[in-house]
Coordinates of C-alpha atoms in Angstrom, one line a residue:
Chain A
X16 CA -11.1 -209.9 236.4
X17 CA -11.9 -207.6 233.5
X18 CA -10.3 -205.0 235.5
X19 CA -6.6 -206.7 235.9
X20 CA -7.2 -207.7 232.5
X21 CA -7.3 -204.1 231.7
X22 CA -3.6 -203.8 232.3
X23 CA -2.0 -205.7 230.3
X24 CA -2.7 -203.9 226.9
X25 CA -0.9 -200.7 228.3
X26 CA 2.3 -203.3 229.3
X27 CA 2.1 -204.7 225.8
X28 CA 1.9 -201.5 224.5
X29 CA 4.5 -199.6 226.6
X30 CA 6.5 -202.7 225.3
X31 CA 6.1 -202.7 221.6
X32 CA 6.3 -198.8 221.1
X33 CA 9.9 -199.3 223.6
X34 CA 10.8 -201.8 220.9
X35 CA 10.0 -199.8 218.1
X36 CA 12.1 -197.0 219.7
X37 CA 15.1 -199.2 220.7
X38 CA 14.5 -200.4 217.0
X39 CA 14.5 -196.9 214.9
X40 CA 16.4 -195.4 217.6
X41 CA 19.6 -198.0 217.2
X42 CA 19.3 -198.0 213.7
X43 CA 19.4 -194.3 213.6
X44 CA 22.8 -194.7 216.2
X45 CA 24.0 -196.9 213.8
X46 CA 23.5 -195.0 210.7
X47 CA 24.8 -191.9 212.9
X48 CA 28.1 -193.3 213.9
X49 CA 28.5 -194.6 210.1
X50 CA 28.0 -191.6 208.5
X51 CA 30.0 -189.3 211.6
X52 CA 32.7 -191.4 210.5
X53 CA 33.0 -191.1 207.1
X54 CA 32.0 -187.5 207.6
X55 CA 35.6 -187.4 210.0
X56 CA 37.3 -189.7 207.4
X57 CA 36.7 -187.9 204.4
X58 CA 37.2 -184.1 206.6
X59 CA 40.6 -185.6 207.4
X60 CA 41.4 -187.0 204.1
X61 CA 40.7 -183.4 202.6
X62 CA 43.0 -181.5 205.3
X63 CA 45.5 -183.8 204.6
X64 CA 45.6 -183.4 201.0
X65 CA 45.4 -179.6 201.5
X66 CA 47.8 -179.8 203.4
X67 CA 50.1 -181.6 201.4
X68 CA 49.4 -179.1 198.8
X69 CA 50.4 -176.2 200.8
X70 CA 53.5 -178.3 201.7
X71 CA 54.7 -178.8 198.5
X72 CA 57.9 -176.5 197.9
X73 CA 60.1 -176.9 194.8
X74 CA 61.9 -174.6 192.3
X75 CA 63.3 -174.7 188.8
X76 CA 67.3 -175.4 189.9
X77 CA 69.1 -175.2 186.7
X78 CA 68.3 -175.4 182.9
X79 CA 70.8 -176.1 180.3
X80 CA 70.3 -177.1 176.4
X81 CA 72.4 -179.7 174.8
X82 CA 72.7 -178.8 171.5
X83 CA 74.5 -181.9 170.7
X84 CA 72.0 -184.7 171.8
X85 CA 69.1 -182.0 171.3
X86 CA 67.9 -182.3 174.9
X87 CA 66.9 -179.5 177.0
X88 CA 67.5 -181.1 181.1
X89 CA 65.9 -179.3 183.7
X90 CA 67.1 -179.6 187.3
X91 CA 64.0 -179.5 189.5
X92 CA 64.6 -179.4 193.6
X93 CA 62.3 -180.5 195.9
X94 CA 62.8 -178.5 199.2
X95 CA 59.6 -179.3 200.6
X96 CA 58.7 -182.1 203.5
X97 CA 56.9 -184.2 201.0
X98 CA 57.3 -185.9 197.6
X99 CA 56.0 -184.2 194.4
X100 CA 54.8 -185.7 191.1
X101 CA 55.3 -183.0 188.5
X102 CA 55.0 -182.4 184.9
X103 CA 57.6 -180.2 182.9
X104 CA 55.9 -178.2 180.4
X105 CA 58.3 -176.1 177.8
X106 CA 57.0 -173.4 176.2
X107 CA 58.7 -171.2 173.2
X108 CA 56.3 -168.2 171.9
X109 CA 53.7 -169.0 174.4
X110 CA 52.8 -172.5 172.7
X111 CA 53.9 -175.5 174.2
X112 CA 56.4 -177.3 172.0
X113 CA 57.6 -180.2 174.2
X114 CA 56.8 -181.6 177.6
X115 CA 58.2 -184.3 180.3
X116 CA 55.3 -185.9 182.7
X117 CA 55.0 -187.8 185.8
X118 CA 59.1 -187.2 187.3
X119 CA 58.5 -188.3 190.7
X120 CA 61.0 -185.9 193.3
X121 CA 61.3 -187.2 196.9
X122 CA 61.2 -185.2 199.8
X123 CA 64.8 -182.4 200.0
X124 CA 65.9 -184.4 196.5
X125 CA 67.0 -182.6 193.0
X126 CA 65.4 -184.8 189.5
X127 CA 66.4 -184.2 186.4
X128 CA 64.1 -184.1 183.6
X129 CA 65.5 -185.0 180.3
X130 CA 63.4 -183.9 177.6
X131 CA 63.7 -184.6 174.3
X132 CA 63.9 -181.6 171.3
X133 CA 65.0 -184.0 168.4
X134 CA 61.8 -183.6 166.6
X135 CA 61.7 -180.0 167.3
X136 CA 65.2 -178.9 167.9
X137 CA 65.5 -175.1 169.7
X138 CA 67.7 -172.5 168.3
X139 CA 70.1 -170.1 169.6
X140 CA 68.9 -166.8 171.5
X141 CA 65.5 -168.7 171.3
X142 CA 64.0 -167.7 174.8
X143 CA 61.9 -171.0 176.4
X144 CA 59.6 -170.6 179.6
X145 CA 59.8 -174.1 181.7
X146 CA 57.2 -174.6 183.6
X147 CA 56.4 -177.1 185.9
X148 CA 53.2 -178.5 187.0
X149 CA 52.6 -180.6 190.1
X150 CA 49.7 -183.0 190.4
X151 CA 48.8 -181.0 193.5
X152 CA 48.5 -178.2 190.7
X153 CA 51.5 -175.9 192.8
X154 CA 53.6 -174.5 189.8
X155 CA 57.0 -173.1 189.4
X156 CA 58.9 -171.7 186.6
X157 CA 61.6 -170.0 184.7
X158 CA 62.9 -168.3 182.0
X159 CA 65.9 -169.4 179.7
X160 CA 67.8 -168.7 176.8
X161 CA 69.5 -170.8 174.5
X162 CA 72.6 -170.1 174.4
Chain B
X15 CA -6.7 -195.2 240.6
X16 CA -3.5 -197.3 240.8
X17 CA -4.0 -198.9 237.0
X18 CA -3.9 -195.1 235.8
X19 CA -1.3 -194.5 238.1
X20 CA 1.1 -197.5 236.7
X21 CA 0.0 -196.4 233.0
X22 CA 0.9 -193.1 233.5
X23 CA 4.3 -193.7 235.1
X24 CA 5.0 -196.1 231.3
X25 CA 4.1 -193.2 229.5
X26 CA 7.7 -192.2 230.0
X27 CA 9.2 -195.0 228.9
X28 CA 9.9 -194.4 225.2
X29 CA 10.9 -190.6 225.8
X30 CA 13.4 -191.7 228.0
X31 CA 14.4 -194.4 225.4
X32 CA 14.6 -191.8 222.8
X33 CA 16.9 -189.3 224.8
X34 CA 19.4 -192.2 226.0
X35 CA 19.6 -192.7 222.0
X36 CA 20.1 -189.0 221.1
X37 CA 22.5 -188.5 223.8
X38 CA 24.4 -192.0 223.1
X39 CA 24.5 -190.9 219.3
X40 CA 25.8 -187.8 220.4
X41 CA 28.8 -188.8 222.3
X42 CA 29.6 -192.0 220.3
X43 CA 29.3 -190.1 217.0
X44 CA 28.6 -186.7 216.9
X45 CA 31.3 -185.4 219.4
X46 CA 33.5 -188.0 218.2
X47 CA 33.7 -186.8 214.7
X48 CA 33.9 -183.2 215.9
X49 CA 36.8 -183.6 218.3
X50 CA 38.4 -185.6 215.1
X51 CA 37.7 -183.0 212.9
X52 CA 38.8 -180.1 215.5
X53 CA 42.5 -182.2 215.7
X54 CA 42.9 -182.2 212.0
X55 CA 41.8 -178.3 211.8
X56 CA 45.0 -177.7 215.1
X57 CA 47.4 -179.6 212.5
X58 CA 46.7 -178.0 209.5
X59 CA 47.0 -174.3 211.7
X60 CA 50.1 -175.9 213.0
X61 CA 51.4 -176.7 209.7
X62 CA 50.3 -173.5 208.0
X63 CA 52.5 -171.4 211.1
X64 CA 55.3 -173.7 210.5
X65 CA 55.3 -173.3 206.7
X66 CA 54.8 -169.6 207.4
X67 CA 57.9 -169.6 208.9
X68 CA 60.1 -171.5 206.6
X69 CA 58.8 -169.4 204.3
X70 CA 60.4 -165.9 205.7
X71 CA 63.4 -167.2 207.2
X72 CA 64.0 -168.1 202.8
X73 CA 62.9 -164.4 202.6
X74 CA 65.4 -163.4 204.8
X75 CA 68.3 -165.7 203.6
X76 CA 71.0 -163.4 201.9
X77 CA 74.2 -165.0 200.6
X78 CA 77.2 -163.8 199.1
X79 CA 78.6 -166.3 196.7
X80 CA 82.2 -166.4 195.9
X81 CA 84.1 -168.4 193.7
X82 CA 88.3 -168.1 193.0
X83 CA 90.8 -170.1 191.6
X84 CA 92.8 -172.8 194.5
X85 CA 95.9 -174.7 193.3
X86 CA 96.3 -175.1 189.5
X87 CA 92.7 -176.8 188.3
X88 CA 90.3 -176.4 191.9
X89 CA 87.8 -173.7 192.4
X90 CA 87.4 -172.8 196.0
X91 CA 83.6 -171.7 197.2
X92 CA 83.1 -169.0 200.1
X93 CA 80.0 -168.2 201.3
X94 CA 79.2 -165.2 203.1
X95 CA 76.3 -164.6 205.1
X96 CA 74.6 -161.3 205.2
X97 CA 71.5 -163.0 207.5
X98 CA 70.2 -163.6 210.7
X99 CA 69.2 -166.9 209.9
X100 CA 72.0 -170.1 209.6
X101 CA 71.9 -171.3 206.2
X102 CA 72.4 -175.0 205.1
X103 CA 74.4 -175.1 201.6
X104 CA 72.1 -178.0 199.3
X105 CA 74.4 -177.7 196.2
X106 CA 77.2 -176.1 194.5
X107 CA 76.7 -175.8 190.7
X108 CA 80.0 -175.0 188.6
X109 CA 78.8 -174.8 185.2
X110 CA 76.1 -178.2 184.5
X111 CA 77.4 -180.1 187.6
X112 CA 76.2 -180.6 190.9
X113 CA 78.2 -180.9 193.6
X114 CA 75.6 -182.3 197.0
X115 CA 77.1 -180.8 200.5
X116 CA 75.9 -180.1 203.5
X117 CA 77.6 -177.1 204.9
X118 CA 76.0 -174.9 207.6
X119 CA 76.8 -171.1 207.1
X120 CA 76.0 -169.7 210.6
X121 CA 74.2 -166.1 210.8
X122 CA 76.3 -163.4 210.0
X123 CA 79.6 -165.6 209.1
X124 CA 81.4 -166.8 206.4
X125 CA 82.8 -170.7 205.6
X126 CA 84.5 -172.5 203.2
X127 CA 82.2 -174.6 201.5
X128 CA 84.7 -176.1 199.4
X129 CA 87.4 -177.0 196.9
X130 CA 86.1 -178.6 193.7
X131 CA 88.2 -180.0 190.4
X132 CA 87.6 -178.5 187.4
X133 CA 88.7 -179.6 183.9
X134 CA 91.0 -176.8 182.6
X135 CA 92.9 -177.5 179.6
X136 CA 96.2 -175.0 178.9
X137 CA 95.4 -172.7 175.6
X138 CA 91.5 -173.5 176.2
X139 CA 89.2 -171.0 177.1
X140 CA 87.2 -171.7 179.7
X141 CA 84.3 -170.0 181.6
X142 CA 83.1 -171.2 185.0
X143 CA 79.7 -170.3 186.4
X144 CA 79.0 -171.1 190.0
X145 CA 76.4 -170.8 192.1
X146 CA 74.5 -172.4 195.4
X147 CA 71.5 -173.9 196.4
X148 CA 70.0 -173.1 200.3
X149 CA 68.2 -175.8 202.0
X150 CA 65.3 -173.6 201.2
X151 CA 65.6 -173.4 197.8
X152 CA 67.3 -170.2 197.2
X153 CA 69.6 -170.0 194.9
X154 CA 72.4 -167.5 195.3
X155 CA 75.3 -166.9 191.9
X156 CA 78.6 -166.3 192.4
X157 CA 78.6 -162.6 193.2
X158 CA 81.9 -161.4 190.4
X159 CA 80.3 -163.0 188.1
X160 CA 81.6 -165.5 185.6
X161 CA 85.3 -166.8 186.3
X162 CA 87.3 -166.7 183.1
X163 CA 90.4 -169.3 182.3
X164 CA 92.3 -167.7 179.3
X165 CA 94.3 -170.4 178.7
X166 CA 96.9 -169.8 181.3
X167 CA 95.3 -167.0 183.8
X168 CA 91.9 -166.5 185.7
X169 CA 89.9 -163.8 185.2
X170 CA 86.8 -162.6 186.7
X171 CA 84.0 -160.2 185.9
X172 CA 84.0 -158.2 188.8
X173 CA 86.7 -157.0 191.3
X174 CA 85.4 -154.3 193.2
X175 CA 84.9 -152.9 196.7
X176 CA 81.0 -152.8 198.7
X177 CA 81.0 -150.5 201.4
X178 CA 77.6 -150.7 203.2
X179 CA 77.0 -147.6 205.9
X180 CA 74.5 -148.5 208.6
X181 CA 73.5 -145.4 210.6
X182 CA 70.9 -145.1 212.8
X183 CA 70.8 -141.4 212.5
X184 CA 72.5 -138.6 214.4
X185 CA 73.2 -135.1 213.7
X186 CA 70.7 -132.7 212.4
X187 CA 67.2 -134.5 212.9
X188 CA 68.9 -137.8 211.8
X189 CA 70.2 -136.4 208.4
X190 CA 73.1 -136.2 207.0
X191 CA 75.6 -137.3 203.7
X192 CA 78.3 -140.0 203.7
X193 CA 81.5 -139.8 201.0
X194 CA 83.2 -142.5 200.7
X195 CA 86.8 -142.7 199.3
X196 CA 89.2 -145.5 198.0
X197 CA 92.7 -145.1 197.1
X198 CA 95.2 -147.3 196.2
X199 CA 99.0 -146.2 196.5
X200 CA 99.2 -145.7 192.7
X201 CA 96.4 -144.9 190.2
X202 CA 93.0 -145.6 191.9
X203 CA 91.2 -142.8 193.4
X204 CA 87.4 -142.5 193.3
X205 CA 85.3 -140.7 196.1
X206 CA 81.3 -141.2 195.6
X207 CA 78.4 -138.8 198.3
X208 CA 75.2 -140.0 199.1
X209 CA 72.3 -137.2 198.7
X210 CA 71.2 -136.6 201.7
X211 CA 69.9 -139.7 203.5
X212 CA 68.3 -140.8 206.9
X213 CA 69.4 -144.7 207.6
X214 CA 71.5 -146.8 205.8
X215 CA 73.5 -146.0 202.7
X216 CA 75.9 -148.3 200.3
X217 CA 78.3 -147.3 197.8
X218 CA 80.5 -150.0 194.9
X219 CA 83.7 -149.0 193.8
X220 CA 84.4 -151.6 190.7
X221 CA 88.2 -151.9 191.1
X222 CA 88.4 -154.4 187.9
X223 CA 90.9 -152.0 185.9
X224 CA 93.5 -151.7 188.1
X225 CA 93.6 -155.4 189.5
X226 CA 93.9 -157.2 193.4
X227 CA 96.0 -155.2 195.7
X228 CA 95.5 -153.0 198.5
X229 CA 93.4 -150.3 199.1
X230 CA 91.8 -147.8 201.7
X231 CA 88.6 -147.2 202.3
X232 CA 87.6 -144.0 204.4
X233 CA 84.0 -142.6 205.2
X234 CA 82.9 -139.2 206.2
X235 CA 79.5 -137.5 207.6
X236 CA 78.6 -134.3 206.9
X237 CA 75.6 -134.1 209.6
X238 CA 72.7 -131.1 209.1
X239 CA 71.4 -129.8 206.1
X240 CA 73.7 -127.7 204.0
X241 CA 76.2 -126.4 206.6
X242 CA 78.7 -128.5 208.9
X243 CA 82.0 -129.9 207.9
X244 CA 83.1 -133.9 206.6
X245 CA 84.0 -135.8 209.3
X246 CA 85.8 -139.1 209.1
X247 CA 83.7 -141.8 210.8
X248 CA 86.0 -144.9 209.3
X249 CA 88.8 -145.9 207.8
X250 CA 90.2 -149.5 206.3
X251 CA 92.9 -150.7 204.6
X252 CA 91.3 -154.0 202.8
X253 CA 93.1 -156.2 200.2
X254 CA 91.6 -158.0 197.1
X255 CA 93.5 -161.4 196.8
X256 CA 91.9 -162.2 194.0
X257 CA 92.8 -165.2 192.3
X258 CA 93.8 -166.4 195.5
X259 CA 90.5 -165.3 197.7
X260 CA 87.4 -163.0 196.7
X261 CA 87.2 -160.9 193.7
X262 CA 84.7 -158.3 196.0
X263 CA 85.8 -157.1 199.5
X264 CA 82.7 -156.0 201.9
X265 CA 83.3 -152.8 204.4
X266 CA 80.7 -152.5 207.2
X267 CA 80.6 -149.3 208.8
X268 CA 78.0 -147.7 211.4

């Protein structure tokens, strides 16, 4: 008696301890597969914004001043596969007298930015640097003088 | 004996729990997220080439933009180009307009692009400057320049003559001088000599003074160093049409 008796602790044993491990051992699977995929997620969120950075193509087009309405318009072109957000940023003796944000270009389109020199209006022979800023932080710029 | 025996065989049980675990973590997780992360590294490399490319064929994009007077108020657009790679035309810009096209300008070729109304007024001066925006972003200007309206006749910058020499050597070790001539039948005469060069020379005879017409172009080699005589390797008569076709005429010669 005392000897079949003897076997059932091991059984209960061999039992509990394969509970615990099914226990720990699925929540560590759980916690695994979780965090693989916001580990994946997140990888591939960050190539794809890298990659949209390095996609980003776009050049200052044409510049002209209207000294009538006091606005200088800068043509920006969007050559690149995906659509920039940018910021136009004009600069006259390396301060920064007026700027234009948030001109949304679509993919192989031209915007024009319009900005405003009323309150500051630019003379002639005055030499302006544009530059413009995308959110993806790619930059492009140019020189030009007031004719 | 067969109590131990059954004991011992459980003994196993939770080890072999605990591998079926790690190895179900590791290919419903692990090897998941890799192969996920090993696609998105394949598109970005893909990307990167492709971008690579894009960006030297607009390395390599060389146009020549000109721009003359059609009919009494149109400016025609020609595009030559001087590239291996086809060229889509974005935009034509005459002064603060943009005109949208679409025009392909195969390798090596020239086309139209086209013929576009401008606001001329008779006794107004007017100055036209055009230029045109590649699919990739280039931006090529209209190669004479400015065009002029006086009022009642177009002028232009620039008329003049490009000869380009591509040699690939010969002679003494490769080397040698070009002279290049061009004549017209009355005052123009102007002859220009490379030093010596190995390769590919180009000479620009600006023509503006004495106006379209035609004129001949001839080119001699003098091969070796200091001795050997000029010998004519090719002659053209070309014609500037200008205002009716391109204020600068391109000679090729090998």
């Amino acid at each position: 008696m005392s000897v079949k008796r003897r076997a059932l602790s091991p059984v209960i044993a061999t039992v509990i301890l394969s509970g615990v491990v099914l226990a720990v051992g699925g929540a560590i699977w759980s916690y695994s597969l979780g965090a693989a995929t916001v580990t994946a997620d997140s990888y591939i969120s960050d190539t794809m914004a890298l990659l949209y950075e390095l996609q980003e193509r776009f050049d200052v087009e044409h510049i002209v001043y209207d000294s009538t309405n006091l606005s200088l318009k800068v043509w920006v072109y969007n050559y690149g596969e995906v659509n920039v957000t940018v910021d136009v940023y004009v600069t006259l003796n390396a301060t920064v007298v007026e700027s234009s944000d948030n001109h949304l270009i679509p993919a192989y389109n031209t915007t024009k930015v319009k900005i405003d020199f009323s309150a500051n209006p630019l003379q002639s022979q005055d030499q302006v640097a544009v530059k413009v800023y995308s959110r993806r932080q790619n930059v492009a710029y140019q020189t030009y003088y007031v004719p | 004996m067969r109590i131990r025996r059954i004991m011992y065989r459980r003994k196993g049980v939770s080890t072999i729990l605990g591998t079926l675990i790690f190895i179900g973590i590791l290919f419903s997780a692990v090897i998941p997220m890799m192969l996920t992360m090993k696609q998105a590294d394949i598109i970005m490399e893909r990307e990167k080439l492709d971008l690579q490319r894009a960006d030297d064929e607009r390395s390599r994009e060389v146009l020549d933009v000109y721009a003359y007077p059609k009919g009494s108020d149109h400016l025609e657009v020609l595009v030559e180009s001087r590239c291996e790679v086809p060229a889509t035309i974005a935009h034509i810009w005459i002064n603060n307009t943009m005109h949208e096209t679409s025009v392909v300008v195969d390798a090596m070729d020239e086309t139209v692009v086209g013929n576009y109304s401008v606001n001329l007024s008779p006794g107004v001066n007017s100055t036209f400057r055009v230029k045109a925006t590649t699919s990739r972003g280039n931006v090529f200007e209209n190669l004479a320049g400015d065009i002029k309206y006086d009022g009642s006749d177009w002028e232009t910058e620039t008329l003049g003559i490009y000869v380009v020499i591509d040699s690939e050597g010969g002679g003494f070790w490769g080397f040698g001088r070009y002279r290049c001539t061009v004549t017209n039948s009355t005052t123009y005469y102007k002859q220009e000599e490379s030093s010596i060069t190995f390769g590919s020379c180009s000479f620009f005879f600006d023509v503006t003074a004495c106006g379209s017409g035609d004129f001949h172009v001839e080119v001699e080699k003098k091969s070796g160093w200091f001795w050997g005589s000029w010998n004519t390797v090719y002659e053209e008569d070309v014609e500037i049409t200008w205002p009716n076709g391109a204020p600068v005429i391109w000679v090729f010669t090998t």
